[in-house]
mmCIF file of C-alpha atoms in Angstrom:
data_model
loop_
_atom_site.group_PDB
_atom_site.id
_atom_site.type_symbol
_atom_site.label_atom_id
_atom_site.label_comp_id
_atom_site.label_asym_id
_atom_site.label_seq_id
_atom_site.Cartn_x
_atom_site.Cartn_y
_atom_site.Cartn_z
ATOM 1 C CA MET I 1 -21.575 1.577 -45.973
ATOM 2 C CA ARG I 2 -18.370 0.950 -44.002
ATOM 3 C CA GLY I 3 -14.988 2.316 -45.167
ATOM 4 C CA SER I 4 -13.757 -1.268 -46.104
ATOM 5 C CA GLU I 5 -16.734 -2.006 -48.316
ATOM 6 C CA VAL I 6 -16.730 -1.153 -51.991
ATOM 7 C CA SER I 7 -19.984 -0.390 -53.813
ATOM 8 C CA ASP I 8 -20.815 -2.208 -57.014
ATOM 9 C CA HIS I 9 -20.757 1.261 -58.843
ATOM 10 C CA SER I 10 -16.999 1.548 -58.498
ATOM 11 C CA LYS I 11 -16.444 -1.496 -60.740
ATOM 12 C CA PRO I 12 -15.426 -0.462 -64.388
ATOM 13 C CA ILE I 13 -17.900 -1.537 -67.042
ATOM 14 C CA LEU I 14 -15.018 -2.389 -69.490
ATOM 15 C CA PRO I 15 -11.678 -3.879 -68.592
ATOM 16 C CA VAL I 16 -8.888 -1.330 -67.946
ATOM 17 C CA LEU I 17 -6.914 -0.424 -71.047
ATOM 18 C CA SER I 18 -3.229 -1.126 -71.183
ATOM 19 C CA ASN I 19 -1.256 2.025 -70.455
ATOM 20 C CA SER I 20 -0.038 2.238 -74.039
ATOM 21 C CA LEU I 21 -3.603 2.034 -75.480
ATOM 22 C CA GLN I 22 -4.895 4.304 -72.907
ATOM 23 C CA LEU I 23 -2.305 6.940 -73.933
ATOM 24 C CA LYS I 24 -3.169 6.520 -77.574
ATOM 25 C CA PHE I 25 -6.935 7.175 -76.842
ATOM 26 C CA GLU I 26 -6.134 10.234 -74.821
ATOM 27 C CA ALA I 27 -4.063 11.492 -77.882
ATOM 28 C CA VAL I 28 -7.025 10.862 -80.195
ATOM 29 C CA MET I 29 -9.253 12.937 -77.766
ATOM 30 C CA GLN I 30 -6.918 15.930 -78.518
ATOM 31 C CA MET I 31 -7.478 15.563 -82.261
ATOM 32 C CA SER I 32 -9.921 17.359 -84.441
ATOM 33 C CA ASP I 33 -13.510 16.008 -84.809
ATOM 34 C CA GLU I 34 -12.676 15.055 -88.543
ATOM 35 C CA ASP I 35 -9.510 13.149 -87.330
ATOM 36 C CA GLN I 36 -11.436 11.467 -84.593
ATOM 37 C CA ARG I 37 -14.103 10.337 -87.106
ATOM 38 C CA THR I 38 -11.328 8.979 -89.240
ATOM 39 C CA ILE I 39 -9.945 6.961 -86.298
ATOM 40 C CA GLN I 40 -13.468 5.746 -85.462
ATOM 41 C CA SER I 41 -13.846 4.495 -88.997
ATOM 42 C CA LEU I 42 -10.496 2.691 -88.709
ATOM 43 C CA ILE I 43 -11.530 1.108 -85.422
ATOM 44 C CA ASP I 44 -14.888 0.062 -86.980
ATOM 45 C CA GLY I 45 -13.121 -1.420 -89.911
ATOM 46 C CA MET I 46 -10.745 -3.419 -87.756
ATOM 47 C CA ILE I 47 -13.760 -4.718 -85.710
ATOM 48 C CA LEU I 48 -15.578 -5.756 -88.922
ATOM 49 C CA LYS I 49 -12.424 -7.466 -90.245
ATOM 50 C CA HIS I 50 -12.030 -9.372 -86.989
ATOM 51 C CA ALA I 51 -15.678 -10.520 -87.004
ATOM 52 C CA ALA I 52 -15.279 -11.461 -90.691
ATOM 53 C CA ASN I 53 -12.200 -13.453 -89.980
ATOM 54 C CA GLN I 54 -13.885 -15.210 -87.151
ATOM 55 C CA LEU I 55 -16.815 -16.210 -89.325
ATOM 56 C CA THR I 56 -14.550 -17.417 -92.078
ATOM 57 C CA ALA I 57 -12.411 -19.372 -89.758
ATOM 58 C CA ALA I 58 -15.459 -20.877 -88.108
ATOM 59 C CA LYS I 59 -16.856 -21.996 -91.449
ATOM 60 C CA LEU I 60 -13.439 -23.416 -92.367
ATOM 61 C CA ARG I 61 -13.330 -25.387 -89.109
ATOM 62 C CA MET I 62 -16.890 -26.589 -89.741
ATOM 63 C CA ALA I 63 -15.933 -27.751 -93.269
ATOM 64 C CA THR I 64 -12.898 -29.585 -92.165
ATOM 65 C CA ALA I 65 -14.093 -31.118 -88.908
ATOM 66 C CA ASP I 66 -17.102 -32.450 -87.263
ATOM 67 C CA ILE I 67 -17.118 -29.470 -84.835
ATOM 68 C CA SER I 68 -20.007 -27.360 -85.188
ATOM 69 C CA ILE I 69 -20.305 -23.665 -84.194
ATOM 70 C CA PRO I 70 -23.441 -22.803 -82.133
ATOM 71 C CA GLN I 71 -26.033 -21.243 -84.379
ATOM 72 C CA LYS I 72 -26.374 -18.445 -81.916
ATOM 73 C CA GLN I 73 -22.773 -17.376 -82.465
ATOM 74 C CA LEU I 74 -23.119 -17.611 -86.192
ATOM 75 C CA ASP I 75 -26.304 -15.578 -86.061
ATOM 76 C CA LYS I 76 -24.503 -12.835 -83.850
ATOM 77 C CA VAL I 77 -21.693 -12.417 -86.294
ATOM 78 C CA SER I 78 -23.936 -12.520 -89.309
ATOM 79 C CA LYS I 79 -26.186 -9.740 -87.825
ATOM 80 C CA PHE I 80 -23.158 -7.572 -87.030
ATOM 81 C CA LEU I 81 -21.790 -7.898 -90.494
ATOM 82 C CA SER I 82 -25.250 -7.147 -91.954
ATOM 83 C CA PHE I 83 -25.688 -4.066 -89.777
ATOM 84 C CA VAL I 84 -22.235 -2.715 -90.841
ATOM 85 C CA LEU I 85 -22.784 -3.487 -94.470
ATOM 86 C CA ARG I 86 -26.246 -1.949 -94.446
ATOM 87 C CA HIS I 87 -25.692 1.136 -92.311
ATOM 88 C CA LYS I 88 -21.907 1.894 -92.277
ATOM 89 C CA PRO I 89 -20.065 0.296 -95.133
ATOM 90 C CA GLU I 90 -17.791 3.434 -95.330
ATOM 91 C CA ALA I 91 -16.315 2.186 -91.960
ATOM 92 C CA ILE I 92 -14.447 -0.415 -93.970
ATOM 93 C CA ASN I 93 -13.803 1.891 -96.997
ATOM 94 C CA LEU I 94 -16.554 0.044 -98.935
ATOM 95 C CA GLU I 95 -18.728 1.824 -101.501
ATOM 96 C CA LEU I 96 -21.860 -0.235 -102.279
ATOM 97 C CA ASP I 97 -23.719 0.085 -105.570
ATOM 98 C CA THR I 98 -27.318 1.467 -105.199
#
């Protein structure tokens, strides 16, 4: 490979984090395992909240307009919510009855 060429392996898998967010994650890496698990639970809960809000907004849009959401997208969000509720409800501080 010539010096001016860049290999595909140099491309980041995820977008580069903003400097502020990167600094926050670096601070989390310095925390105890217990604190890191707490942060992970908070992040999981926020992701679940975002997915639930998207699903709710999508259903509201469908109810008030003739715009339909692709079934594939609805299935994806539904599966994500089902997974979290079945396997990690504590991520959103939810305690399910057994």
